[in-house]
Amino acid sequence: MPDKNRVFVAFAIEDERQRDLLKGQSLHPKSTFEYVDLSVKEAYESGWKDKVRTRIKGCHGVIALVSKSSAGSEGQKWEIACAQEQKKPILGVRAYADDKSTIAGITVKDWTKDNLTAFIDSL
């Protein structure tokens, strides 16, 4: 089996359940994509920015789960800015089908197997 692509998942803490679903989708035996989740489990603990920076540096790309909560999530905004500084490919994915929120400067697509597979395979 080839190495998995390393992907950092940036999300608002209110969308933690959606992050868990994304990880679960990748683990399904019939999944067409795989990745290693490098997101930080304990946001805002001592030194979290250093941990995030190191993890983003070691990833191939970033998936940002986009929702109405993203606009108020200082942590997610910082993670995305850090990824942009490091010139990592970023895909915004709608965390909820009925939420058409956006994040300036990144492409946001529907959460579909094809969209995720195309992004992860391009890394």
mmCIF file of C-alpha atoms in Angstrom, residues 66-70 94 99-103 108:
data_model
loop_
_atom_site.group_PDB
_atom_site.id
_atom_site.type_symbol
_atom_site.label_atom_id
_atom_site.label_comp_id
_atom_site.label_asym_id
_atom_site.label_seq_id
_atom_site.Cartn_x
_atom_site.Cartn_y
_atom_site.Cartn_z
ATOM 1 C CA VAL A 66 -16.268 25.392 6.528
ATOM 2 C CA SER A 67 -19.405 26.319 8.437
ATOM 3 C CA LYS A 68 -21.091 29.327 9.993
ATOM 4 C CA SER A 69 -18.832 28.706 12.996
ATOM 5 C CA SER A 70 -15.691 29.270 10.908
ATOM 6 C CA ARG A 94 -18.784 22.474 3.479
ATOM 7 C CA ASP A 99 -24.540 25.841 5.090
ATOM 8 C CA LYS A 100 -23.080 27.845 2.196
ATOM 9 C CA SER A 101 -20.531 29.741 4.301
ATOM 10 C CA THR A 102 -17.224 30.663 2.705
ATOM 11 C CA ILE A 103 -13.734 31.624 3.811
ATOM 12 C CA VAL A 108 -15.001 25.784 -0.894
#
